[in-house]
Amino acid sequence: MRHVFLVLALWLSTLAAAQAEGLQDILQKHAAEVAKPSRKNVGVVLDALVSSGLPKVPLFLEHWSDKNIWQRADGVFFFAKVNGSQLSFTDLDSDKVAIAPKSGFKQLKPNGGVRRAIGTSLVQFQLSDPNLERRENAVASIARRPEAAQLAPLLASVAGETDARLKARKAQLANFLSARFAKRPKDRIAAIKSMTKDTSVEARSTLNQILAVEPGVSSEQPIGNIARILDPMKAPDAFYGQLVDAGLANPMTPPGAIRAALKDNVIDGRVGGFGLAQLSNPDIRKAAYLQLATKGSVPALVTEQTLTKALEQHVFFEVYTEKNPEITAAAEAALGSVESRVAFAQTVDLALDGMSLASIYFLAAIGLAITFGVMGVINMAHGEFIMMGAYTGYVVQLFVPDYTLSLIVALPLAFAITFGAGVTMERLVIRHLYHRPLETLLATFGISIALQQLAKNIFGTQARPLTSPGWLDGAWVISDVIQISYIRIAIFVMALLFLALIVFVLKRTRLGLEVRAVTQNPGMAASMGINPDRINMLTFGLGSGIAGIAGVAIGLYAKVTSEMGADYIVQSFMTVVVGGVGNVWGTLAGASLIGFFQKGIEWLNPSNTLAAQTYMILFIILFIQFRPKGIVALKGRVAAD
Amino acid sequence: MQKTFIAQNPSVLWFLATLGLFTCIVALMSEATGVDLISTSFLKTLGKTLCLCLIAIAMDVVWGYCGILSLGHFAFFGIGGYAIGMWLMYARTEAIVVPNLMAQTIPPTPQEISDAIGNQIFGVVGSSEFPMIWTFADNLLVQMLMVVLVPGFLALIFGWLAFRSRVTGVYLSILTQAMTLALSLYLFQNDSGLRGNNGLSGLQNIPGFEGAPQATISLVFFVASAFALAFSYVFFAWVVSGKMGSVVKGIRDNEARVRFLGYHVESYKLFIFTITAIVSGIAGALYYPQAGIINPGEIAPIASIYLAVWVAIGGRGRLYGAVIGAAFVSLLSSWFTGGGAPDINLGFYTVQWTDWWLVLLGVSFVAVTLFFPKGIGGLFDYLVRKPS
């Protein structure tokens, strides 16, 4: 029995001795690759280090990547820190520190590619690092550059992950990597199938990478995993170029090439059997070129017929880089389902944007609609009232540093100021111009020019900031595709509040009753004892006040300049004209129509917002043909007609 | 016995006489005749002002006489300018490009010439093909026809759609604003085929007359503008007098009554709208070669509103009022914004007119609308006291 124990002990000690092959020894075995690594040969060292399972390997890899590994003149590697002209170096296995002059050492500086390779190997260790932030960074770096080698360590690290969110993220990322890099097709297809409901950008990009194609051309039926056969007639020149690149056809001869070739071959004022003066005719040029081609001095002419014939004789296709057709089929099915979900999500996002735009137009236009309904005047200075409200907000923010408090102060103050301005304008100017709506339009226009220039003189031409409070920053993110910023939600809520407020005032208060009466028939209302003058004044003030508040809201999300009024005045007019006058619901309908329509056109033609406005105006002009009084028109005999 | 047209409208003679005298004096004092009292640039300004007076007359007829406040008439002005500008630009580029090409070893094919011209004109927007609307740009006669036909056609369609559905008053004004906004936005895009934001430039160089000095060309355009103004004045004075004029003025005063009297109001309105649009186009065609450049910003909605401002200040409902208003306000405006007006030092603040001119204009416009509805032309009423 004692002999058995002795043998066992000896055997175990030799094993231990064998495993005492340290880090240094591995490094020395691959000394050349460590000292002068390149992206191609560093893989050998990294594999050896990783498979050794030594505990010091991750630290070494980090130091190596950070250029903290130095090699002594005798070839031994150390981790070293610079101390002036001295180097304090640490032995890699024994951790013994010593000092020596720097001159005896050479610093290892791996280049970017090598550092990336080191990083990839390092990631496997970092995935199980006790520090949460390091694990998250490792996962993020894998997500940035997925590679096949990272799949196994990632999968291995999922089970032991303690943080629930990181675990879910690791599982998702592992899924993406399996779809692309798993060894068995069955696993890949399973991973792909699980991505059918994922609308994130990452999932879509993974699927798209699986479905990556290369163009191909051949003279017989193509073999392999073909994605689609292309019709060369859709872009004959481009496809012919592909043939030329593949060496299957002669290069094209565009008119410029013909001309250049002719120029090079001019002999004694003639070329190709024709005099120079005749060459302004394209047919003669071709004939001359053909002459030269038969003599062999220029490449053959490629006419339309030759081009078409060459295209017809070849098959143009796109072939998947992925060879397994089952996988590409599964990926296509998944991508199709993902894209239809994305389209649906985009529609929802568009609807949200349209609603937000409609609420902004509603806020801007409701003041105008009310004054036009009651008094029959279009206030062309309405945009300037919006601007006044926005500048009020700016000025308040200059004095009140807290953003939330400044908004609470600015909103009623803007209402008060623009209410006052509106009442002043009404008393001074508009009151004298009753029954002359065209003149009122022009007079208010004069005021608008003056106000714009005044604002420019006071506040300058630069845009002024109107900052929203911190709790309105950011956005409500439902998914990668659907998101809406909190400011827009706030404006939408404000528009709803105003809608409710105005409907309440109009339907439930005495003032509202009088306003509606004067809208329908001022003469009759006056006979009933209502003072139309007073109502006009109050209504104008109210409309302008609402414009002021709208200005604060708009200033929060757009720029505050002296010209911002002009941006919204046309849209406000359109809203009033389309929606009809004298009814709040009409303005709401008009604003919704215009907001959604504009968003729809922008989506159809995203690169060109000018076109969107043009089409919208054309649409409105046509719309008026069919409903000249707007969507919700006052019925019955209205005195203004 | 029916009085002759001139006898019924003595103001026409007065106007023609004044205009003729003015033209002769300015022509004599210009550079071209050697007496260099008026510089060429001021001569061009005067010529441009005459064109603005021309479109102001058109605006007066459509608004002051017919009651249609069209806030988009400047669009037609711009279209006329673009139509003639296309020919000017094409022909001038051709004159530069073709000799270049001809001097090369291999003479150019027609396609190559066209491509080179296209490249020269459209290179700035990154294309070299000719858009469809330039098909006839090489033909002066066709382009001159387009100066008349395109604004007329646009006015016809727009007017027919609008008047047919009985859109009147403020609604119509807003729609005309929308129309001119849509047009200017469309022209700002590069794929509208008119060089987008860059507009058409170099229009002061008249192809075929490269050797002539600018002084002579400006004088020719000045005299041409004066003739156009005189001719249109007589034409419009004739239109608004007589029976047609009475119906039109009736439509301004009370459209419903005129309709009930049996006149087809829409046809009259459409006619006036279209004819004034055509005259505006012609005015534009004369204006922009003197300005040298046209750009979509010119037909922004505000330009048409300024037109209404001129006519209102000068006096609506009288043709000479429109002329006076346009000349007065536009010259004053360029004097103020050009820095010609002296700054007023108020001690704590210096009033610089370049900053405050628009405020003054806005306030005077309000004042004129409130207190002087007849405008400057109203002053003439004091001169001509009709026996009551």
Short mmCIF file of N, CA and C in Angstrom, two decimals, chain B residues 11-154:
data_model
loop_
_atom_site.label_atom_id
_atom_site.label_comp_id
_atom_site.label_asym_id
_atom_site.label_seq_id
_atom_site.Cartn_x
_atom_site.Cartn_y
_atom_site.Cartn_z
N SER B 11 -56.92 112.29 -68.21
CA SER B 11 -55.73 111.91 -67.45
C SER B 11 -54.79 111.08 -68.28
N VAL B 12 -55.32 110.35 -69.27
CA VAL B 12 -54.44 109.52 -70.10
C VAL B 12 -53.44 110.40 -70.84
N LEU B 13 -53.96 111.48 -71.41
CA LEU B 13 -53.06 112.37 -72.15
C LEU B 13 -52.01 112.97 -71.24
N TRP B 14 -52.48 113.42 -70.07
CA TRP B 14 -51.53 114.01 -69.12
C TRP B 14 -50.43 113.01 -68.79
N PHE B 15 -50.88 111.78 -68.54
CA PHE B 15 -49.90 110.76 -68.16
C PHE B 15 -48.91 110.51 -69.28
N LEU B 16 -49.44 110.36 -70.50
CA LEU B 16 -48.55 110.07 -71.62
C LEU B 16 -47.55 111.20 -71.82
N ALA B 17 -48.07 112.41 -71.67
CA ALA B 17 -47.17 113.55 -71.86
C ALA B 17 -46.06 113.54 -70.81
N THR B 18 -46.46 113.31 -69.55
CA THR B 18 -45.45 113.31 -68.49
C THR B 18 -44.42 112.22 -68.72
N LEU B 19 -44.93 111.05 -69.08
CA LEU B 19 -44.02 109.92 -69.28
C LEU B 19 -43.07 110.20 -70.43
N GLY B 20 -43.61 110.74 -71.51
CA GLY B 20 -42.78 111.03 -72.66
C GLY B 20 -41.68 112.03 -72.32
N LEU B 21 -42.07 113.07 -71.62
CA LEU B 21 -41.09 114.09 -71.23
C LEU B 21 -40.00 113.48 -70.35
N PHE B 22 -40.45 112.70 -69.40
CA PHE B 22 -39.51 112.06 -68.47
C PHE B 22 -38.52 111.19 -69.22
N THR B 23 -39.05 110.37 -70.14
CA THR B 23 -38.18 109.47 -70.90
C THR B 23 -37.16 110.25 -71.71
N CYS B 24 -37.63 111.31 -72.38
CA CYS B 24 -36.69 112.07 -73.21
C CYS B 24 -35.59 112.68 -72.37
N ILE B 25 -35.99 113.29 -71.26
CA ILE B 25 -34.98 113.95 -70.42
C ILE B 25 -33.95 112.94 -69.93
N VAL B 26 -34.46 111.84 -69.42
CA VAL B 26 -33.52 110.84 -68.87
C VAL B 26 -32.63 110.29 -69.97
N ALA B 27 -33.22 110.02 -71.13
CA ALA B 27 -32.42 109.47 -72.23
C ALA B 27 -31.32 110.43 -72.63
N LEU B 28 -31.65 111.71 -72.67
CA LEU B 28 -30.64 112.69 -73.06
C LEU B 28 -29.54 112.79 -72.03
N MET B 29 -29.92 112.60 -70.77
CA MET B 29 -28.93 112.81 -69.72
C MET B 29 -28.10 111.57 -69.44
N SER B 30 -28.39 110.50 -70.16
CA SER B 30 -27.71 109.24 -69.79
C SER B 30 -26.32 109.16 -70.37
N GLU B 31 -25.63 108.11 -70.06
CA GLU B 31 -24.26 107.94 -70.54
C GLU B 31 -24.20 107.75 -72.02
N ALA B 32 -25.21 107.08 -72.56
CA ALA B 32 -25.12 106.65 -73.96
C ALA B 32 -25.04 107.84 -74.91
N THR B 33 -25.65 108.93 -74.50
CA THR B 33 -25.62 110.08 -75.41
C THR B 33 -24.43 110.98 -75.11
N GLY B 34 -23.59 110.57 -74.20
CA GLY B 34 -22.40 111.36 -73.94
C GLY B 34 -22.55 112.29 -72.75
N VAL B 35 -23.78 112.76 -72.53
CA VAL B 35 -23.99 113.62 -71.36
C VAL B 35 -24.11 112.69 -70.16
N ASP B 36 -23.12 112.63 -69.32
CA ASP B 36 -23.09 111.54 -68.32
C ASP B 36 -23.66 111.97 -66.99
N LEU B 37 -24.87 112.62 -67.00
CA LEU B 37 -25.41 113.08 -65.71
C LEU B 37 -26.08 111.94 -64.95
N ILE B 38 -26.59 110.96 -65.71
CA ILE B 38 -27.23 109.83 -65.03
C ILE B 38 -26.38 108.60 -65.29
N SER B 39 -25.92 107.95 -64.23
CA SER B 39 -25.07 106.78 -64.42
C SER B 39 -25.89 105.61 -64.95
N THR B 40 -25.18 104.65 -65.55
CA THR B 40 -25.89 103.51 -66.12
C THR B 40 -26.64 102.74 -65.06
N SER B 41 -26.06 102.63 -63.87
CA SER B 41 -26.77 101.83 -62.86
C SER B 41 -28.04 102.53 -62.43
N PHE B 42 -28.02 103.88 -62.36
CA PHE B 42 -29.25 104.56 -61.99
C PHE B 42 -30.26 104.47 -63.11
N LEU B 43 -29.74 104.49 -64.36
CA LEU B 43 -30.63 104.33 -65.49
C LEU B 43 -31.34 102.98 -65.42
N LYS B 44 -30.56 101.95 -65.04
CA LYS B 44 -31.18 100.63 -64.91
C LYS B 44 -32.23 100.65 -63.82
N THR B 45 -31.92 101.34 -62.72
CA THR B 45 -32.91 101.42 -61.63
C THR B 45 -34.19 102.07 -62.13
N LEU B 46 -34.02 103.14 -62.93
CA LEU B 46 -35.21 103.81 -63.45
C LEU B 46 -35.98 102.89 -64.38
N GLY B 47 -35.23 102.16 -65.21
CA GLY B 47 -35.90 101.24 -66.12
C GLY B 47 -36.67 100.18 -65.36
N LYS B 48 -36.03 99.65 -64.30
CA LYS B 48 -36.70 98.62 -63.50
C LYS B 48 -37.93 99.20 -62.82
N THR B 49 -37.81 100.46 -62.37
CA THR B 49 -38.97 101.08 -61.73
C THR B 49 -40.13 101.20 -62.70
N LEU B 50 -39.80 101.51 -63.97
CA LEU B 50 -40.87 101.60 -64.96
C LEU B 50 -41.57 100.25 -65.12
N CYS B 51 -40.79 99.17 -65.08
CA CYS B 51 -41.41 97.84 -65.18
C CYS B 51 -42.28 97.56 -63.96
N LEU B 52 -41.81 97.99 -62.79
CA LEU B 52 -42.62 97.79 -61.59
C LEU B 52 -43.90 98.61 -61.69
N CYS B 53 -43.80 99.81 -62.28
CA CYS B 53 -45.03 100.60 -62.49
C CYS B 53 -45.99 99.84 -63.39
N LEU B 54 -45.42 99.12 -64.36
CA LEU B 54 -46.26 98.37 -65.28
C LEU B 54 -47.05 97.30 -64.56
N ILE B 55 -46.34 96.53 -63.71
CA ILE B 55 -47.10 95.49 -63.02
C ILE B 55 -48.03 96.11 -61.99
N ALA B 56 -47.67 97.32 -61.49
CA ALA B 56 -48.57 97.97 -60.54
C ALA B 56 -49.88 98.35 -61.22
N ILE B 57 -49.78 98.78 -62.49
CA ILE B 57 -51.03 99.10 -63.21
C ILE B 57 -51.88 97.85 -63.30
N ALA B 58 -51.22 96.73 -63.64
CA ALA B 58 -51.98 95.48 -63.76
C ALA B 58 -52.64 95.14 -62.43
N MET B 59 -51.90 95.31 -61.34
CA MET B 59 -52.46 95.02 -60.02
C MET B 59 -53.61 95.96 -59.71
N ASP B 60 -53.47 97.22 -60.12
CA ASP B 60 -54.54 98.16 -59.86
C ASP B 60 -55.81 97.74 -60.59
N VAL B 61 -55.63 97.29 -61.84
CA VAL B 61 -56.82 96.89 -62.60
C VAL B 61 -57.49 95.70 -61.92
N VAL B 62 -56.68 94.72 -61.50
CA VAL B 62 -57.31 93.51 -60.94
C VAL B 62 -57.86 93.78 -59.54
N TRP B 63 -57.28 94.72 -58.81
CA TRP B 63 -57.75 94.96 -57.44
C TRP B 63 -58.59 96.23 -57.35
N GLY B 64 -57.98 97.34 -57.81
CA GLY B 64 -58.69 98.61 -57.66
C GLY B 64 -59.94 98.71 -58.51
N TYR B 65 -59.93 98.07 -59.68
CA TYR B 65 -61.08 98.18 -60.57
C TYR B 65 -61.98 96.97 -60.50
N CYS B 66 -61.42 95.78 -60.22
CA CYS B 66 -62.26 94.59 -60.24
C CYS B 66 -62.48 94.02 -58.85
N GLY B 67 -61.73 94.48 -57.87
CA GLY B 67 -61.98 94.04 -56.51
C GLY B 67 -61.38 92.70 -56.13
N ILE B 68 -60.54 92.13 -57.00
CA ILE B 68 -59.91 90.85 -56.66
C ILE B 68 -58.56 91.16 -56.04
N LEU B 69 -58.43 90.98 -54.73
CA LEU B 69 -57.12 91.23 -54.11
C LEU B 69 -56.25 90.01 -54.34
N SER B 70 -55.49 90.06 -55.44
CA SER B 70 -54.65 88.91 -55.76
C SER B 70 -53.28 89.14 -55.14
N LEU B 71 -52.93 88.32 -54.16
CA LEU B 71 -51.62 88.48 -53.52
C LEU B 71 -50.62 87.51 -54.12
N GLY B 72 -50.79 87.21 -55.40
CA GLY B 72 -49.85 86.30 -56.04
C GLY B 72 -49.45 86.77 -57.43
N HIS B 73 -49.76 88.04 -57.77
CA HIS B 73 -49.48 88.48 -59.13
C HIS B 73 -48.01 88.55 -59.44
N PHE B 74 -47.19 88.65 -58.42
CA PHE B 74 -45.77 88.71 -58.69
C PHE B 74 -45.26 87.39 -59.27
N ALA B 75 -46.02 86.32 -59.03
CA ALA B 75 -45.62 85.03 -59.60
C ALA B 75 -45.58 85.12 -61.12
N PHE B 76 -46.56 85.81 -61.69
CA PHE B 76 -46.60 85.92 -63.15
C PHE B 76 -45.43 86.75 -63.65
N PHE B 77 -45.08 87.76 -62.87
CA PHE B 77 -43.92 88.60 -63.17
C PHE B 77 -42.68 87.72 -63.26
N GLY B 78 -42.52 86.87 -62.27
CA GLY B 78 -41.37 85.98 -62.24
C GLY B 78 -41.37 85.00 -63.40
N ILE B 79 -42.56 84.48 -63.72
CA ILE B 79 -42.62 83.51 -64.82
C ILE B 79 -42.18 84.15 -66.13
N GLY B 80 -42.65 85.41 -66.36
CA GLY B 80 -42.22 86.12 -67.57
C GLY B 80 -40.71 86.26 -67.59
N GLY B 81 -40.14 86.61 -66.43
CA GLY B 81 -38.70 86.76 -66.34
C GLY B 81 -37.97 85.46 -66.64
N TYR B 82 -38.46 84.36 -66.06
CA TYR B 82 -37.82 83.07 -66.31
C TYR B 82 -37.91 82.67 -67.77
N ALA B 83 -39.07 82.94 -68.40
CA ALA B 83 -39.24 82.53 -69.79
C ALA B 83 -38.21 83.21 -70.69
N ILE B 84 -38.07 84.54 -70.53
CA ILE B 84 -37.11 85.21 -71.40
C ILE B 84 -35.68 84.90 -70.94
N GLY B 85 -35.52 84.68 -69.64
CA GLY B 85 -34.20 84.36 -69.12
C GLY B 85 -33.66 83.07 -69.70
N MET B 86 -34.57 82.11 -69.94
CA MET B 86 -34.12 80.84 -70.50
C MET B 86 -33.48 81.06 -71.85
N TRP B 87 -34.14 81.89 -72.70
CA TRP B 87 -33.54 82.12 -74.01
C TRP B 87 -32.23 82.88 -73.86
N LEU B 88 -32.23 83.92 -73.02
CA LEU B 88 -31.02 84.72 -72.87
C LEU B 88 -29.85 83.85 -72.43
N MET B 89 -30.12 82.98 -71.46
CA MET B 89 -29.03 82.17 -70.95
C MET B 89 -28.56 81.16 -71.97
N TYR B 90 -29.54 80.55 -72.66
CA TYR B 90 -29.17 79.54 -73.64
C TYR B 90 -28.35 80.15 -74.75
N ALA B 91 -28.88 81.24 -75.32
CA ALA B 91 -28.20 81.82 -76.47
C ALA B 91 -26.82 82.33 -76.10
N ARG B 92 -26.70 82.91 -74.92
CA ARG B 92 -25.40 83.44 -74.53
C ARG B 92 -24.40 82.30 -74.30
N THR B 93 -24.87 81.24 -73.64
CA THR B 93 -23.97 80.10 -73.42
C THR B 93 -23.57 79.48 -74.74
N GLU B 94 -24.55 79.42 -75.66
CA GLU B 94 -24.24 78.88 -76.99
C GLU B 94 -23.17 79.72 -77.65
N ALA B 95 -23.31 81.04 -77.56
CA ALA B 95 -22.34 81.92 -78.21
C ALA B 95 -20.95 81.75 -77.63
N ILE B 96 -20.88 81.35 -76.37
CA ILE B 96 -19.56 81.15 -75.77
C ILE B 96 -19.01 79.77 -76.09
N VAL B 97 -19.92 78.78 -76.02
CA VAL B 97 -19.45 77.40 -76.11
C VAL B 97 -19.12 76.97 -77.52
N VAL B 98 -19.96 77.38 -78.49
CA VAL B 98 -19.79 76.85 -79.86
C VAL B 98 -18.45 77.23 -80.48
N PRO B 99 -18.01 78.49 -80.41
CA PRO B 99 -16.69 78.78 -81.02
C PRO B 99 -15.59 77.95 -80.38
N ASN B 100 -15.70 77.73 -79.07
CA ASN B 100 -14.74 76.88 -78.38
C ASN B 100 -14.67 75.50 -78.98
N LEU B 101 -15.88 74.92 -79.19
CA LEU B 101 -15.92 73.56 -79.71
C LEU B 101 -15.45 73.51 -81.16
N MET B 102 -15.84 74.54 -81.92
CA MET B 102 -15.47 74.53 -83.33
C MET B 102 -13.97 74.60 -83.53
N ALA B 103 -13.30 75.20 -82.55
CA ALA B 103 -11.84 75.36 -82.71
C ALA B 103 -11.10 74.06 -82.50
N GLN B 104 -11.81 72.99 -82.09
CA GLN B 104 -11.09 71.74 -81.82
C GLN B 104 -10.91 70.93 -83.09
N THR B 105 -10.05 69.92 -83.01
CA THR B 105 -9.70 69.14 -84.19
C THR B 105 -10.92 68.52 -84.86
N ILE B 106 -11.71 67.85 -84.04
CA ILE B 106 -12.89 67.19 -84.61
C ILE B 106 -14.08 68.12 -84.40
N PRO B 107 -14.77 68.51 -85.45
CA PRO B 107 -15.92 69.40 -85.25
C PRO B 107 -17.01 68.69 -84.45
N PRO B 108 -17.77 69.44 -83.66
CA PRO B 108 -18.74 68.82 -82.76
C PRO B 108 -20.02 68.41 -83.46
N THR B 109 -20.62 67.33 -82.96
CA THR B 109 -21.96 66.97 -83.43
C THR B 109 -22.97 67.85 -82.70
N PRO B 110 -24.18 67.96 -83.25
CA PRO B 110 -25.21 68.76 -82.57
C PRO B 110 -25.45 68.28 -81.14
N GLN B 111 -25.39 66.95 -80.95
CA GLN B 111 -25.59 66.42 -79.60
C GLN B 111 -24.51 66.91 -78.67
N GLU B 112 -23.28 66.97 -79.16
CA GLU B 112 -22.18 67.41 -78.30
C GLU B 112 -22.32 68.87 -77.94
N ILE B 113 -22.76 69.66 -78.92
CA ILE B 113 -22.97 71.08 -78.62
C ILE B 113 -24.01 71.23 -77.52
N SER B 114 -25.11 70.49 -77.72
CA SER B 114 -26.19 70.59 -76.73
C SER B 114 -25.71 70.15 -75.36
N ASP B 115 -24.93 69.05 -75.34
CA ASP B 115 -24.42 68.58 -74.04
C ASP B 115 -23.53 69.61 -73.40
N ALA B 116 -22.69 70.25 -74.21
CA ALA B 116 -21.75 71.22 -73.63
C ALA B 116 -22.51 72.41 -73.05
N ILE B 117 -23.51 72.87 -73.80
CA ILE B 117 -24.30 73.99 -73.28
C ILE B 117 -25.00 73.58 -72.00
N GLY B 118 -25.57 72.37 -72.03
CA GLY B 118 -26.28 71.88 -70.86
C GLY B 118 -25.36 71.79 -69.66
N ASN B 119 -24.16 71.31 -69.90
CA ASN B 119 -23.19 71.21 -68.83
C ASN B 119 -22.88 72.57 -68.24
N GLN B 120 -22.70 73.53 -69.13
CA GLN B 120 -22.35 74.87 -68.68
C GLN B 120 -23.47 75.46 -67.84
N ILE B 121 -24.71 75.25 -68.29
CA ILE B 121 -25.82 75.87 -67.58
C ILE B 121 -26.16 75.11 -66.31
N PHE B 122 -26.22 73.77 -66.42
CA PHE B 122 -26.73 73.01 -65.29
C PHE B 122 -25.66 72.38 -64.44
N GLY B 123 -24.40 72.60 -64.79
CA GLY B 123 -23.35 72.00 -63.98
C GLY B 123 -23.46 72.39 -62.52
N VAL B 124 -23.95 73.61 -62.29
CA VAL B 124 -24.00 74.11 -60.92
C VAL B 124 -24.99 73.33 -60.06
N VAL B 125 -25.98 72.68 -60.68
CA VAL B 125 -26.87 71.85 -59.89
C VAL B 125 -26.56 70.39 -60.10
N GLY B 126 -25.42 70.11 -60.69
CA GLY B 126 -24.96 68.74 -60.74
C GLY B 126 -25.56 67.89 -61.83
N SER B 127 -26.15 68.48 -62.85
CA SER B 127 -26.62 67.64 -63.95
C SER B 127 -26.18 68.30 -65.24
N SER B 128 -26.33 67.59 -66.35
CA SER B 128 -25.95 68.26 -67.59
C SER B 128 -27.00 68.05 -68.67
N GLU B 129 -28.10 67.45 -68.30
CA GLU B 129 -29.14 67.24 -69.31
C GLU B 129 -30.09 68.41 -69.31
N PHE B 130 -30.71 68.61 -70.45
CA PHE B 130 -31.69 69.68 -70.53
C PHE B 130 -33.04 69.19 -70.05
N PRO B 131 -33.61 69.85 -69.07
CA PRO B 131 -34.96 69.47 -68.66
C PRO B 131 -35.95 69.78 -69.77
N MET B 132 -37.15 69.21 -69.63
CA MET B 132 -38.11 69.31 -70.72
C MET B 132 -38.50 70.74 -71.02
N ILE B 133 -38.58 71.60 -69.99
CA ILE B 133 -39.07 72.95 -70.27
C ILE B 133 -38.09 73.77 -71.08
N TRP B 134 -36.87 73.28 -71.26
CA TRP B 134 -35.91 74.02 -72.07
C TRP B 134 -35.94 73.60 -73.53
N THR B 135 -36.95 72.81 -73.92
CA THR B 135 -36.97 72.29 -75.30
C THR B 135 -36.89 73.39 -76.34
N PHE B 136 -37.61 74.50 -76.07
CA PHE B 136 -37.61 75.56 -77.08
C PHE B 136 -36.73 76.73 -76.69
N ALA B 137 -35.82 76.49 -75.72
CA ALA B 137 -35.07 77.62 -75.19
C ALA B 137 -34.17 78.25 -76.24
N ASP B 138 -33.94 77.56 -77.36
CA ASP B 138 -33.04 78.14 -78.35
C ASP B 138 -33.78 79.05 -79.32
N ASN B 139 -35.10 79.10 -79.18
CA ASN B 139 -35.89 79.83 -80.16
C ASN B 139 -36.47 81.08 -79.51
N LEU B 140 -35.99 82.24 -79.94
CA LEU B 140 -36.41 83.49 -79.29
C LEU B 140 -37.91 83.70 -79.42
N LEU B 141 -38.42 83.40 -80.62
CA LEU B 141 -39.84 83.68 -80.85
C LEU B 141 -40.72 82.85 -79.93
N VAL B 142 -40.36 81.56 -79.80
CA VAL B 142 -41.18 80.70 -78.95
C VAL B 142 -41.09 81.14 -77.50
N GLN B 143 -39.90 81.50 -77.05
CA GLN B 143 -39.78 81.92 -75.66
C GLN B 143 -40.55 83.21 -75.42
N MET B 144 -40.56 84.10 -76.42
CA MET B 144 -41.33 85.33 -76.22
C MET B 144 -42.81 85.02 -76.16
N LEU B 145 -43.22 84.03 -76.95
CA LEU B 145 -44.61 83.58 -76.83
C LEU B 145 -44.89 83.02 -75.45
N MET B 146 -43.90 82.29 -74.91
CA MET B 146 -44.09 81.70 -73.58
C MET B 146 -44.24 82.78 -72.53
N VAL B 147 -43.55 83.92 -72.72
CA VAL B 147 -43.68 85.02 -71.78
C VAL B 147 -45.15 85.41 -71.64
N VAL B 148 -45.84 85.32 -72.75
CA VAL B 148 -47.26 85.70 -72.74
C VAL B 148 -48.13 84.51 -72.37
N LEU B 149 -47.81 83.33 -72.94
CA LEU B 149 -48.73 82.20 -72.80
C LEU B 149 -48.69 81.55 -71.42
N VAL B 150 -47.49 81.38 -70.86
CA VAL B 150 -47.43 80.61 -69.60
C VAL B 150 -48.13 81.32 -68.45
N PRO B 151 -47.83 82.62 -68.19
CA PRO B 151 -48.59 83.26 -67.11
C PRO B 151 -50.07 83.28 -67.41
N GLY B 152 -50.40 83.52 -68.69
CA GLY B 152 -51.81 83.56 -69.05
C GLY B 152 -52.50 82.24 -68.77
N PHE B 153 -51.82 81.14 -69.14
CA PHE B 153 -52.40 79.83 -68.95
C PHE B 153 -52.56 79.52 -67.47
N LEU B 154 -51.51 79.81 -66.71
CA LEU B 154 -51.58 79.55 -65.27
C LEU B 154 -52.71 80.34 -64.63
#
